[in-house]
Amino acid sequence: MTIGILGKKLGMTQLFQPDGTWVPVTVVQAGPCKVLQVKAREASELPEEHRQASTNRGRKSGKLERPRRDDGYYAVQVGFDEKPEKASSKAELGHCAKAGAAPVRLIKEFRTESMPSVAQGEDLTVAQFAEVKRVDVTGTSKGRGFAGTIKRYGFARQRTTHGNSKAHRKLGGIGRMYSTMKGVPKGKKMPGHYGVAKITVQNLEVVKIDEERNLLYLRGAVPGHRNAYLMIQKSVKTR
Amino acid sequence: MDLIRQIELENMRTDIADFGVGDTVDVHYLIREGDKERVQVFTGTVISISGSGIRRTFLVRRLVAGEGVERRFPLHSPRVQKVEVKSKGRIRRARLFYLRERVGKAVRLRQNFGKLRGPRAMPKGANKAAPEAASTK
């Protein structure tokens, strides 16, 4: 079963197909990831050894064992990109240690419809995409700062000459004069902060998988700068 | 090394003859005619080499019935069967676009009678084995 994987965008290049066509590809360092935790709708569905949880009741009372609460949903919590212990909090160390993993920089959850088929501490690799043709990639887009409407929404540019006075890249009219509806409409597209948003690109073709180096070659572009973190899942639109 | 560059090197061809701008070459290129494929030979002068890594292309110019014909080939394409160097030219610029204004005898370049070079010297870290073709899924 394909659950998904966390990765890092390495950059873009081109590959030749055997018929000589050029394919633009994004190379993604995908995994290996450790399953840090499995979440279940009801705690009773979890394996016996995972049904206990401990709570810290403060310095005097110490730790208390109690039955683990229901998570309310099914998911696989996955960690990617190891970091040194000195850069980790004790909470992170403890959480990762439960899965027998080193502390990681990125932790994400992949929701599943039923009880996940993987167990805590298992490795997730690109091998799970061997049969997958298309994937969806989620990442954080590049920051553009405070951007105008031309860059942000693709508005048209105004005239550069013919008497245009300092309004070459302005957005134009924003309201109306003769109407029962007055003022500026809610949600009017205007300049503002652009980028650094969660973006999902759907239906990217998996061109090649390199299991040795944990690389995924995806046709086309993915959000973010180089070394940006990505979440890769089987495409929802092509089942 | 930068992994992207490493990947490009692995997919680059090492079996293409070393040629430069000004050389006269025969390019054996696989073309598709309907549903059949055959090798076409395009002979001419290399007037420009551009791009880097796997994107490197070269531009070959020849005169057909007094009309200039130029064709650009991707150097590392699997469709390039073979490049034969017929003669080396002695040139003083990187791009020979001035040849476009010339016809007839003026197109000739002085020959470089130095030894023809062997296979292309590959950058460090290049995969010397046969380049694996990108697999189609």
mmCIF file of C-alpha atoms in Angstrom:
data_model
loop_
_atom_site.group_PDB
_atom_site.id
_atom_site.type_symbol
_atom_site.label_atom_id
_atom_site.label_comp_id
_atom_site.label_asym_id
_atom_site.label_seq_id
_atom_site.Cartn_x
_atom_site.Cartn_y
_atom_site.Cartn_z
ATOM 1 C CA MET A 1 0.000 0.000 0.000
ATOM 2 C CA THR A 2 1.220 3.448 -0.826
ATOM 3 C CA ILE A 3 1.074 5.700 2.184
ATOM 4 C CA GLY A 4 3.188 8.622 1.137
ATOM 5 C CA ILE A 5 6.628 9.936 1.792
ATOM 6 C CA LEU A 6 8.390 13.081 2.913
ATOM 7 C CA GLY A 7 11.119 14.514 0.785
ATOM 8 C CA LYS A 8 13.354 17.377 -0.129
ATOM 9 C CA LYS A 9 13.410 19.146 -3.481
ATOM 10 C CA LEU A 10 16.918 18.829 -4.908
ATOM 11 C CA GLY A 11 16.406 20.738 -8.125
ATOM 12 C CA MET A 12 15.369 20.387 -11.716
ATOM 13 C CA THR A 13 17.023 18.916 -14.777
ATOM 14 C CA GLN A 14 16.067 17.119 -17.953
ATOM 15 C CA LEU A 15 16.091 13.489 -18.941
ATOM 16 C CA PHE A 16 15.955 11.826 -22.337
ATOM 17 C CA GLN A 17 13.319 9.232 -23.014
ATOM 18 C CA PRO A 18 14.468 6.328 -25.185
ATOM 19 C CA ASP A 19 12.593 7.901 -28.109
ATOM 20 C CA GLY A 20 14.664 11.061 -27.805
ATOM 21 C CA THR A 21 12.077 13.349 -26.230
ATOM 22 C CA TRP A 22 13.235 15.588 -23.451
ATOM 23 C CA VAL A 23 11.385 15.415 -20.151
ATOM 24 C CA PRO A 24 11.714 18.197 -17.588
ATOM 25 C CA VAL A 25 12.058 16.548 -14.190
ATOM 26 C CA THR A 26 12.277 17.609 -10.576
ATOM 27 C CA VAL A 27 14.586 15.414 -8.559
ATOM 28 C CA VAL A 28 13.293 14.769 -5.054
ATOM 29 C CA GLN A 29 15.239 13.209 -2.229
ATOM 30 C CA ALA A 30 12.377 11.104 -0.863
ATOM 31 C CA GLY A 31 12.961 9.406 2.441
ATOM 32 C CA PRO A 32 13.928 7.082 3.901
ATOM 33 C CA CYS A 33 11.345 7.972 6.512
ATOM 34 C CA LYS A 34 10.558 6.343 9.840
ATOM 35 C CA VAL A 35 7.023 5.735 11.012
ATOM 36 C CA LEU A 36 7.032 7.538 14.346
ATOM 37 C CA GLN A 37 3.496 6.760 15.382
ATOM 38 C CA VAL A 38 0.353 5.090 14.117
ATOM 39 C CA LYS A 39 -2.923 6.777 14.967
ATOM 40 C CA ALA A 40 -6.153 4.857 15.225
ATOM 41 C CA ARG A 41 -9.756 5.954 15.495
ATOM 42 C CA GLU A 42 -10.130 3.838 18.625
ATOM 43 C CA ALA A 43 -7.255 2.911 20.905
ATOM 44 C CA SER A 44 -8.452 -0.682 21.027
ATOM 45 C CA GLU A 45 -7.402 -1.114 17.406
ATOM 46 C CA LEU A 46 -3.771 -0.494 18.267
ATOM 47 C CA PRO A 47 -1.381 -3.328 19.138
ATOM 48 C CA GLU A 48 -1.375 -4.288 22.816
ATOM 49 C CA GLU A 49 1.931 -2.590 23.653
ATOM 50 C CA HIS A 50 0.790 0.781 22.311
ATOM 51 C CA ARG A 51 -2.376 1.076 24.364
ATOM 52 C CA GLN A 52 -0.672 2.725 27.324
ATOM 53 C CA ALA A 53 0.344 6.358 27.522
ATOM 54 C CA SER A 54 2.119 8.259 30.230
ATOM 55 C CA THR A 55 1.326 11.737 31.448
ATOM 56 C CA ASN A 56 3.649 13.982 33.344
ATOM 57 C CA ARG A 57 1.862 15.182 36.471
ATOM 58 C CA GLY A 58 4.600 17.536 37.588
ATOM 59 C CA ARG A 59 7.702 17.179 39.693
ATOM 60 C CA LYS A 60 6.004 15.776 42.791
ATOM 61 C CA SER A 61 3.521 13.349 41.346
ATOM 62 C CA GLY A 62 5.836 12.104 38.627
ATOM 63 C CA LYS A 63 4.730 10.168 35.590
ATOM 64 C CA LEU A 64 1.448 8.382 35.467
ATOM 65 C CA GLU A 65 0.535 5.476 33.241
ATOM 66 C CA ARG A 66 -2.940 5.665 31.788
ATOM 67 C CA PRO A 67 -4.763 4.018 28.887
ATOM 68 C CA ARG A 68 -4.128 5.811 25.635
ATOM 69 C CA ARG A 69 -7.020 7.916 24.372
ATOM 70 C CA ASP A 70 -8.679 7.377 20.993
ATOM 71 C CA ASP A 71 -7.054 9.428 18.250
ATOM 72 C CA GLY A 72 -10.371 9.775 16.440
ATOM 73 C CA TYR A 73 -8.825 9.200 13.009
ATOM 74 C CA TYR A 74 -6.428 6.919 11.181
ATOM 75 C CA ALA A 75 -3.024 8.268 10.223
ATOM 76 C CA VAL A 76 0.630 7.440 9.937
ATOM 77 C CA GLN A 77 2.993 9.916 11.537
ATOM 78 C CA VAL A 78 6.232 10.031 9.601
ATOM 79 C CA GLY A 79 9.587 11.619 10.356
ATOM 80 C CA PHE A 80 12.206 12.758 7.841
ATOM 81 C CA ASP A 81 15.649 14.349 7.855
ATOM 82 C CA GLU A 82 17.639 13.419 10.940
ATOM 83 C CA LYS A 83 19.047 16.104 13.170
ATOM 84 C CA PRO A 84 21.625 15.979 15.945
ATOM 85 C CA GLU A 85 20.475 15.244 19.475
ATOM 86 C CA LYS A 86 21.766 18.556 20.768
ATOM 87 C CA ALA A 87 19.378 20.341 18.416
ATOM 88 C CA SER A 88 16.402 18.423 19.767
ATOM 89 C CA SER A 89 14.197 18.937 22.775
ATOM 90 C CA LYS A 90 13.714 16.147 25.255
ATOM 91 C CA ALA A 91 10.130 15.776 24.153
ATOM 92 C CA GLU A 92 11.263 15.211 20.547
ATOM 93 C CA LEU A 93 13.956 12.771 21.658
ATOM 94 C CA GLY A 94 11.501 10.761 23.710
ATOM 95 C CA HIS A 95 8.892 10.691 20.986
ATOM 96 C CA CYS A 96 11.332 9.532 18.308
ATOM 97 C CA ALA A 97 12.998 7.038 20.661
ATOM 98 C CA LYS A 98 9.665 5.217 21.025
ATOM 99 C CA ALA A 99 9.885 4.377 17.342
ATOM 100 C CA GLY A 100 13.594 3.607 17.626
ATOM 101 C CA ALA A 101 14.432 6.576 15.433
ATOM 102 C CA ALA A 102 16.869 9.442 15.594
ATOM 103 C CA PRO A 103 15.327 12.885 16.114
ATOM 104 C CA VAL A 104 14.061 14.421 12.888
ATOM 105 C CA ARG A 105 13.525 17.885 11.485
ATOM 106 C CA LEU A 106 10.206 17.226 9.809
ATOM 107 C CA ILE A 107 7.217 15.318 11.169
ATOM 108 C CA LYS A 108 4.010 14.988 9.154
ATOM 109 C CA GLU A 109 0.934 12.816 9.205
ATOM 110 C CA PHE A 110 -0.563 10.919 6.301
ATOM 111 C CA ARG A 111 -4.263 10.241 6.825
ATOM 112 C CA THR A 112 -5.562 6.818 5.866
ATOM 113 C CA GLU A 113 -9.097 5.532 5.518
ATOM 114 C CA SER A 114 -8.656 2.470 7.684
ATOM 115 C CA MET A 115 -6.104 1.087 10.111
ATOM 116 C CA PRO A 116 -2.681 1.643 8.444
ATOM 117 C CA SER A 117 -0.818 -1.464 7.384
ATOM 118 C CA VAL A 118 2.499 -0.212 8.741
ATOM 119 C CA ALA A 119 3.790 -0.402 12.280
ATOM 120 C CA GLN A 120 5.625 2.097 14.441
ATOM 121 C CA GLY A 121 9.359 2.092 13.722
ATOM 122 C CA GLU A 122 9.007 0.820 10.169
ATOM 123 C CA ASP A 123 10.886 2.462 7.320
ATOM 124 C CA LEU A 124 9.089 4.057 4.394
ATOM 125 C CA THR A 125 11.065 4.238 1.159
ATOM 126 C CA VAL A 126 10.494 5.247 -2.445
ATOM 127 C CA ALA A 127 9.951 1.558 -3.207
ATOM 128 C CA GLN A 128 6.286 2.010 -2.271
ATOM 129 C CA PHE A 129 5.864 4.159 -5.412
ATOM 130 C CA ALA A 130 7.048 1.402 -7.757
ATOM 131 C CA GLU A 131 3.534 0.836 -9.082
ATOM 132 C CA VAL A 132 2.404 4.450 -8.807
ATOM 133 C CA LYS A 133 2.144 6.421 -12.026
ATOM 134 C CA ARG A 134 1.115 9.792 -10.714
ATOM 135 C CA VAL A 135 1.557 11.638 -7.431
ATOM 136 C CA ASP A 136 0.429 14.794 -5.666
ATOM 137 C CA VAL A 137 3.135 16.945 -4.119
ATOM 138 C CA THR A 138 2.517 19.382 -1.290
ATOM 139 C CA GLY A 139 5.029 22.020 -0.305
ATOM 140 C CA THR A 140 5.542 25.634 0.659
ATOM 141 C CA SER A 141 5.804 28.012 -2.261
ATOM 142 C CA LYS A 142 8.642 30.498 -2.690
ATOM 143 C CA GLY A 143 8.125 33.801 -0.884
ATOM 144 C CA ARG A 144 7.563 36.822 -3.126
ATOM 145 C CA GLY A 145 7.130 39.396 -0.373
ATOM 146 C CA PHE A 146 4.616 42.193 -0.860
ATOM 147 C CA ALA A 147 3.654 41.740 -4.501
ATOM 148 C CA GLY A 148 1.506 43.782 -6.860
ATOM 149 C CA THR A 149 -1.553 42.501 -8.677
ATOM 150 C CA ILE A 150 0.321 41.764 -11.899
ATOM 151 C CA LYS A 151 2.617 39.232 -10.255
ATOM 152 C CA ARG A 152 0.099 38.064 -7.668
ATOM 153 C CA TYR A 153 -3.032 37.613 -9.772
ATOM 154 C CA GLY A 154 -1.857 37.957 -13.352
ATOM 155 C CA PHE A 155 -3.602 41.294 -13.923
ATOM 156 C CA ALA A 156 -2.812 43.090 -17.170
ATOM 157 C CA ARG A 157 -0.224 45.820 -17.273
ATOM 158 C CA GLN A 158 -1.345 49.297 -18.327
ATOM 159 C CA ARG A 159 0.059 51.394 -21.149
ATOM 160 C CA THR A 160 3.656 52.548 -20.919
ATOM 161 C CA THR A 161 3.083 55.624 -23.114
ATOM 162 C CA HIS A 162 0.210 57.658 -24.590
ATOM 163 C CA GLY A 163 -0.047 59.915 -21.579
ATOM 164 C CA ASN A 164 -0.123 57.225 -18.944
ATOM 165 C CA SER A 165 0.875 58.914 -15.731
ATOM 166 C CA LYS A 166 2.514 56.720 -13.108
ATOM 167 C CA ALA A 167 -0.074 53.973 -13.506
ATOM 168 C CA HIS A 168 1.835 51.354 -15.499
ATOM 169 C CA ARG A 169 1.509 48.535 -12.999
ATOM 170 C CA LYS A 170 -1.457 49.760 -10.988
ATOM 171 C CA LEU A 171 -4.476 47.535 -10.595
ATOM 172 C CA GLY A 172 -7.070 49.900 -12.102
ATOM 173 C CA GLY A 173 -10.553 50.577 -10.819
ATOM 174 C CA ILE A 174 -11.724 48.928 -7.619
ATOM 175 C CA GLY A 175 -15.255 50.183 -7.181
ATOM 176 C CA ARG A 176 -18.164 51.694 -9.094
ATOM 177 C CA MET A 177 -19.865 55.023 -9.432
ATOM 178 C CA TYR A 178 -23.519 54.488 -10.351
ATOM 179 C CA SER A 179 -24.855 51.435 -8.622
ATOM 180 C CA THR A 180 -26.985 50.379 -5.738
ATOM 181 C CA MET A 181 -23.978 48.501 -4.468
ATOM 182 C CA LYS A 182 -21.428 50.903 -3.146
ATOM 183 C CA GLY A 183 -17.826 50.679 -2.106
ATOM 184 C CA VAL A 184 -15.159 48.078 -2.824
ATOM 185 C CA PRO A 185 -16.401 44.484 -3.167
ATOM 186 C CA LYS A 186 -15.305 42.078 -0.453
ATOM 187 C CA GLY A 187 -12.387 39.931 -1.544
ATOM 188 C CA LYS A 188 -11.263 42.358 -4.270
ATOM 189 C CA LYS A 189 -7.883 41.246 -5.548
ATOM 190 C CA MET A 190 -5.288 43.759 -4.443
ATOM 191 C CA PRO A 191 -1.549 43.887 -3.788
ATOM 192 C CA GLY A 192 -0.334 42.058 -0.735
ATOM 193 C CA HIS A 193 1.824 39.276 0.575
ATOM 194 C CA TYR A 194 2.404 36.530 -1.986
ATOM 195 C CA GLY A 195 4.053 33.130 -1.626
ATOM 196 C CA VAL A 196 5.032 31.086 1.435
ATOM 197 C CA ALA A 197 1.718 29.268 1.172
ATOM 198 C CA LYS A 198 0.875 25.596 1.248
ATOM 199 C CA ILE A 199 0.549 24.519 -2.360
ATOM 200 C CA THR A 200 -0.349 21.117 -3.750
ATOM 201 C CA VAL A 201 0.532 20.214 -7.299
ATOM 202 C CA GLN A 202 -1.605 17.344 -8.497
ATOM 203 C CA ASN A 203 -1.055 14.603 -10.997
ATOM 204 C CA LEU A 204 2.703 14.760 -11.470
ATOM 205 C CA GLU A 205 4.008 11.854 -13.485
ATOM 206 C CA VAL A 206 6.607 9.641 -11.809
ATOM 207 C CA VAL A 207 9.255 9.407 -14.495
ATOM 208 C CA LYS A 208 11.817 7.307 -12.671
ATOM 209 C CA ILE A 209 12.555 5.875 -9.247
ATOM 210 C CA ASP A 210 16.052 5.417 -7.882
ATOM 211 C CA GLU A 211 15.705 3.075 -4.916
ATOM 212 C CA GLU A 212 19.433 3.004 -4.260
ATOM 213 C CA ARG A 213 19.681 6.718 -3.596
ATOM 214 C CA ASN A 214 16.057 7.253 -2.578
ATOM 215 C CA LEU A 215 15.314 9.601 -5.450
ATOM 216 C CA LEU A 216 12.041 10.316 -7.193
ATOM 217 C CA TYR A 217 12.013 11.901 -10.636
ATOM 218 C CA LEU A 218 8.777 13.793 -11.164
ATOM 219 C CA ARG A 219 7.736 15.384 -14.412
ATOM 220 C CA GLY A 220 7.310 19.125 -14.019
ATOM 221 C CA ALA A 221 7.802 21.581 -11.207
ATOM 222 C CA VAL A 222 7.014 21.294 -7.506
ATOM 223 C CA PRO A 223 6.485 24.135 -5.029
ATOM 224 C CA GLY A 224 9.320 25.728 -3.119
ATOM 225 C CA HIS A 225 12.986 26.483 -3.333
ATOM 226 C CA ARG A 226 15.806 23.968 -3.429
ATOM 227 C CA ASN A 227 16.019 21.863 -0.234
ATOM 228 C CA ALA A 228 12.379 22.684 0.509
ATOM 229 C CA TYR A 229 10.430 19.979 2.300
ATOM 230 C CA LEU A 230 7.728 18.159 0.374
ATOM 231 C CA MET A 231 4.942 15.724 1.083
ATOM 232 C CA ILE A 232 4.423 13.199 -1.679
ATOM 233 C CA GLN A 233 1.289 11.091 -1.908
ATOM 234 C CA LYS A 234 -0.352 8.924 -4.491
ATOM 235 C CA SER A 235 -2.485 11.076 -6.738
ATOM 236 C CA VAL A 236 -6.076 11.429 -5.598
ATOM 237 C CA LYS A 237 -7.361 12.002 -9.113
ATOM 238 C CA THR A 238 -5.871 8.957 -10.812
ATOM 239 C CA ARG A 239 -6.869 5.870 -8.948
ATOM 240 C CA MET B 1 29.161 16.978 -5.647
ATOM 241 C CA ASP B 2 25.862 18.551 -6.452
ATOM 242 C CA LEU B 3 23.534 15.596 -6.962
ATOM 243 C CA ILE B 4 21.705 17.216 -9.862
ATOM 244 C CA ARG B 5 24.986 17.592 -11.748
ATOM 245 C CA GLN B 6 25.893 14.022 -10.837
ATOM 246 C CA ILE B 7 22.598 12.778 -12.286
ATOM 247 C CA GLU B 8 23.182 14.730 -15.474
ATOM 248 C CA LEU B 9 26.657 13.261 -15.825
ATOM 249 C CA GLU B 10 25.290 9.759 -15.454
ATOM 250 C CA ASN B 11 22.846 10.332 -18.276
ATOM 251 C CA MET B 12 25.306 12.025 -20.594
ATOM 252 C CA ARG B 13 26.810 10.171 -23.519
ATOM 253 C CA THR B 14 30.496 9.420 -23.532
ATOM 254 C CA ASP B 15 30.564 7.750 -26.930
ATOM 255 C CA ILE B 16 30.143 10.880 -29.060
ATOM 256 C CA ALA B 17 33.241 11.962 -30.968
ATOM 257 C CA ASP B 18 34.950 15.092 -29.760
ATOM 258 C CA PHE B 19 34.356 17.923 -32.166
ATOM 259 C CA GLY B 20 34.372 21.669 -31.960
ATOM 260 C CA VAL B 21 32.982 24.728 -33.657
ATOM 261 C CA GLY B 22 34.285 25.007 -37.213
ATOM 262 C CA ASP B 23 34.515 21.274 -37.779
ATOM 263 C CA THR B 24 32.758 19.616 -40.660
ATOM 264 C CA VAL B 25 30.750 16.680 -39.368
ATOM 265 C CA ASP B 26 28.417 13.920 -40.471
ATOM 266 C CA VAL B 27 25.577 13.601 -37.989
ATOM 267 C CA HIS B 28 23.827 10.245 -38.104
ATOM 268 C CA TYR B 29 20.413 11.010 -36.682
ATOM 269 C CA LEU B 30 17.504 8.640 -36.213
ATOM 270 C CA ILE B 31 14.390 10.099 -37.806
ATOM 271 C CA ARG B 32 10.849 8.829 -37.862
ATOM 272 C CA GLU B 33 9.013 8.532 -41.146
ATOM 273 C CA GLY B 34 5.443 7.518 -40.533
ATOM 274 C CA ASP B 35 5.880 4.484 -38.350
ATOM 275 C CA LYS B 36 9.300 3.576 -39.655
ATOM 276 C CA GLU B 37 12.618 4.781 -38.344
ATOM 277 C CA ARG B 38 15.748 5.319 -40.338
ATOM 278 C CA VAL B 39 19.089 7.014 -39.940
ATOM 279 C CA GLN B 40 19.553 10.267 -41.778
ATOM 280 C CA VAL B 41 22.993 11.738 -42.301
ATOM 281 C CA PHE B 42 23.259 15.498 -42.055
ATOM 282 C CA THR B 43 26.593 16.875 -43.206
ATOM 283 C CA GLY B 44 27.712 20.397 -42.487
ATOM 284 C CA THR B 45 29.793 22.798 -40.457
ATOM 285 C CA VAL B 46 29.303 23.124 -36.717
ATOM 286 C CA ILE B 47 28.703 26.833 -36.206
ATOM 287 C CA SER B 48 27.680 26.893 -32.563
ATOM 288 C CA ILE B 49 27.725 24.730 -29.455
ATOM 289 C CA SER B 50 25.590 25.925 -26.608
ATOM 290 C CA GLY B 51 24.089 24.792 -23.354
ATOM 291 C CA SER B 52 25.677 22.931 -20.516
ATOM 292 C CA GLY B 53 25.386 19.476 -19.041
ATOM 293 C CA ILE B 54 22.770 17.279 -20.612
ATOM 294 C CA ARG B 55 21.183 20.290 -22.325
ATOM 295 C CA ARG B 56 24.181 20.810 -24.629
ATOM 296 C CA THR B 57 23.230 21.239 -28.284
ATOM 297 C CA PHE B 58 25.163 21.928 -31.465
ATOM 298 C CA LEU B 59 24.105 23.760 -34.589
ATOM 299 C CA VAL B 60 25.139 22.408 -37.975
ATOM 300 C CA ARG B 61 24.921 24.515 -41.135
ATOM 301 C CA ARG B 62 25.125 23.375 -44.706
ATOM 302 C CA LEU B 63 24.242 24.768 -48.095
ATOM 303 C CA VAL B 64 21.603 22.919 -50.066
ATOM 304 C CA ALA B 65 21.189 24.223 -53.627
ATOM 305 C CA GLY B 66 22.547 27.592 -52.610
ATOM 306 C CA GLU B 67 20.158 27.850 -49.672
ATOM 307 C CA GLY B 68 21.497 27.672 -46.136
ATOM 308 C CA VAL B 69 20.030 24.955 -43.924
ATOM 309 C CA GLU B 70 20.693 24.842 -40.215
ATOM 310 C CA ARG B 71 19.831 22.080 -37.856
ATOM 311 C CA ARG B 72 20.293 21.926 -34.105
ATOM 312 C CA PHE B 73 20.973 18.577 -32.461
ATOM 313 C CA PRO B 74 20.916 17.708 -28.754
ATOM 314 C CA LEU B 75 24.390 16.333 -28.140
ATOM 315 C CA HIS B 76 23.311 13.723 -25.593
ATOM 316 C CA SER B 77 20.136 12.595 -27.317
ATOM 317 C CA PRO B 78 19.727 8.854 -27.809
ATOM 318 C CA ARG B 79 18.640 9.644 -31.379
ATOM 319 C CA VAL B 80 22.130 10.795 -32.309
ATOM 320 C CA GLN B 81 23.639 7.575 -33.603
ATOM 321 C CA LYS B 82 27.070 8.832 -34.460
ATOM 322 C CA VAL B 83 28.962 12.021 -35.198
ATOM 323 C CA GLU B 84 31.814 11.673 -37.663
ATOM 324 C CA VAL B 85 34.384 14.430 -37.872
ATOM 325 C CA LYS B 86 35.318 14.944 -41.528
ATOM 326 C CA SER B 87 37.732 17.840 -41.060
ATOM 327 C CA LYS B 88 38.757 20.268 -38.400
ATOM 328 C CA GLY B 89 38.459 23.976 -39.007
ATOM 329 C CA ARG B 90 40.777 26.725 -37.829
ATOM 330 C CA ILE B 91 38.573 29.338 -36.290
ATOM 331 C CA ARG B 92 38.915 32.444 -34.186
ATOM 332 C CA ARG B 93 35.455 32.753 -32.674
ATOM 333 C CA ALA B 94 33.117 30.592 -30.649
ATOM 334 C CA ARG B 95 30.112 31.056 -32.933
ATOM 335 C CA LEU B 96 30.423 31.233 -36.673
ATOM 336 C CA PHE B 97 27.283 33.189 -37.432
ATOM 337 C CA TYR B 98 29.190 35.271 -40.007
ATOM 338 C CA LEU B 99 28.983 32.264 -42.283
ATOM 339 C CA ARG B 100 25.285 32.998 -42.728
ATOM 340 C CA GLU B 101 26.142 36.008 -44.857
ATOM 341 C CA ARG B 102 28.397 34.021 -47.106
ATOM 342 C CA VAL B 103 27.791 31.705 -49.999
ATOM 343 C CA GLY B 104 30.003 29.688 -52.282
ATOM 344 C CA LYS B 105 33.738 29.643 -51.782
ATOM 345 C CA ALA B 106 33.589 32.208 -48.980
ATOM 346 C CA VAL B 107 32.028 29.586 -46.721
ATOM 347 C CA ARG B 108 35.236 27.554 -46.633
ATOM 348 C CA LEU B 109 37.187 27.574 -43.399
ATOM 349 C CA ARG B 110 40.887 27.083 -43.069
ATOM 350 C CA GLN B 111 41.593 23.551 -42.012
ATOM 351 C CA ASN B 112 43.243 22.544 -38.839
ATOM 352 C CA PHE B 113 45.588 19.717 -39.725
ATOM 353 C CA GLY B 114 46.285 18.793 -36.142
ATOM 354 C CA LYS B 115 45.552 15.299 -35.048
ATOM 355 C CA LEU B 116 41.860 14.542 -34.812
ATOM 356 C CA ARG B 117 40.973 14.188 -31.193
ATOM 357 C CA GLY B 118 39.566 11.005 -29.679
ATOM 358 C CA PRO B 119 36.452 10.575 -27.589
ATOM 359 C CA ARG B 120 35.221 13.559 -25.630
ATOM 360 C CA ALA B 121 37.034 14.197 -22.385
ATOM 361 C CA MET B 122 34.401 13.857 -19.721
ATOM 362 C CA PRO B 123 34.268 15.961 -16.571
ATOM 363 C CA LYS B 124 35.303 14.330 -13.329
ATOM 364 C CA GLY B 125 32.771 11.950 -11.824
ATOM 365 C CA ALA B 126 31.208 11.032 -15.137
ATOM 366 C CA ASN B 127 29.843 7.553 -15.437
ATOM 367 C CA LYS B 128 32.172 5.829 -17.864
ATOM 368 C CA ALA B 129 29.838 2.897 -18.314
ATOM 369 C CA ALA B 130 27.115 2.982 -20.943
ATOM 370 C CA PRO B 131 24.654 5.684 -19.966
ATOM 371 C CA GLU B 132 21.383 4.279 -18.764
ATOM 372 C CA ALA B 133 18.488 5.570 -20.773
ATOM 373 C CA ALA B 134 15.735 7.217 -18.836
ATOM 374 C CA SER B 135 13.095 4.593 -18.301
ATOM 375 C CA THR B 136 9.531 5.226 -19.282
ATOM 376 C CA LYS B 137 6.937 4.110 -16.844
#
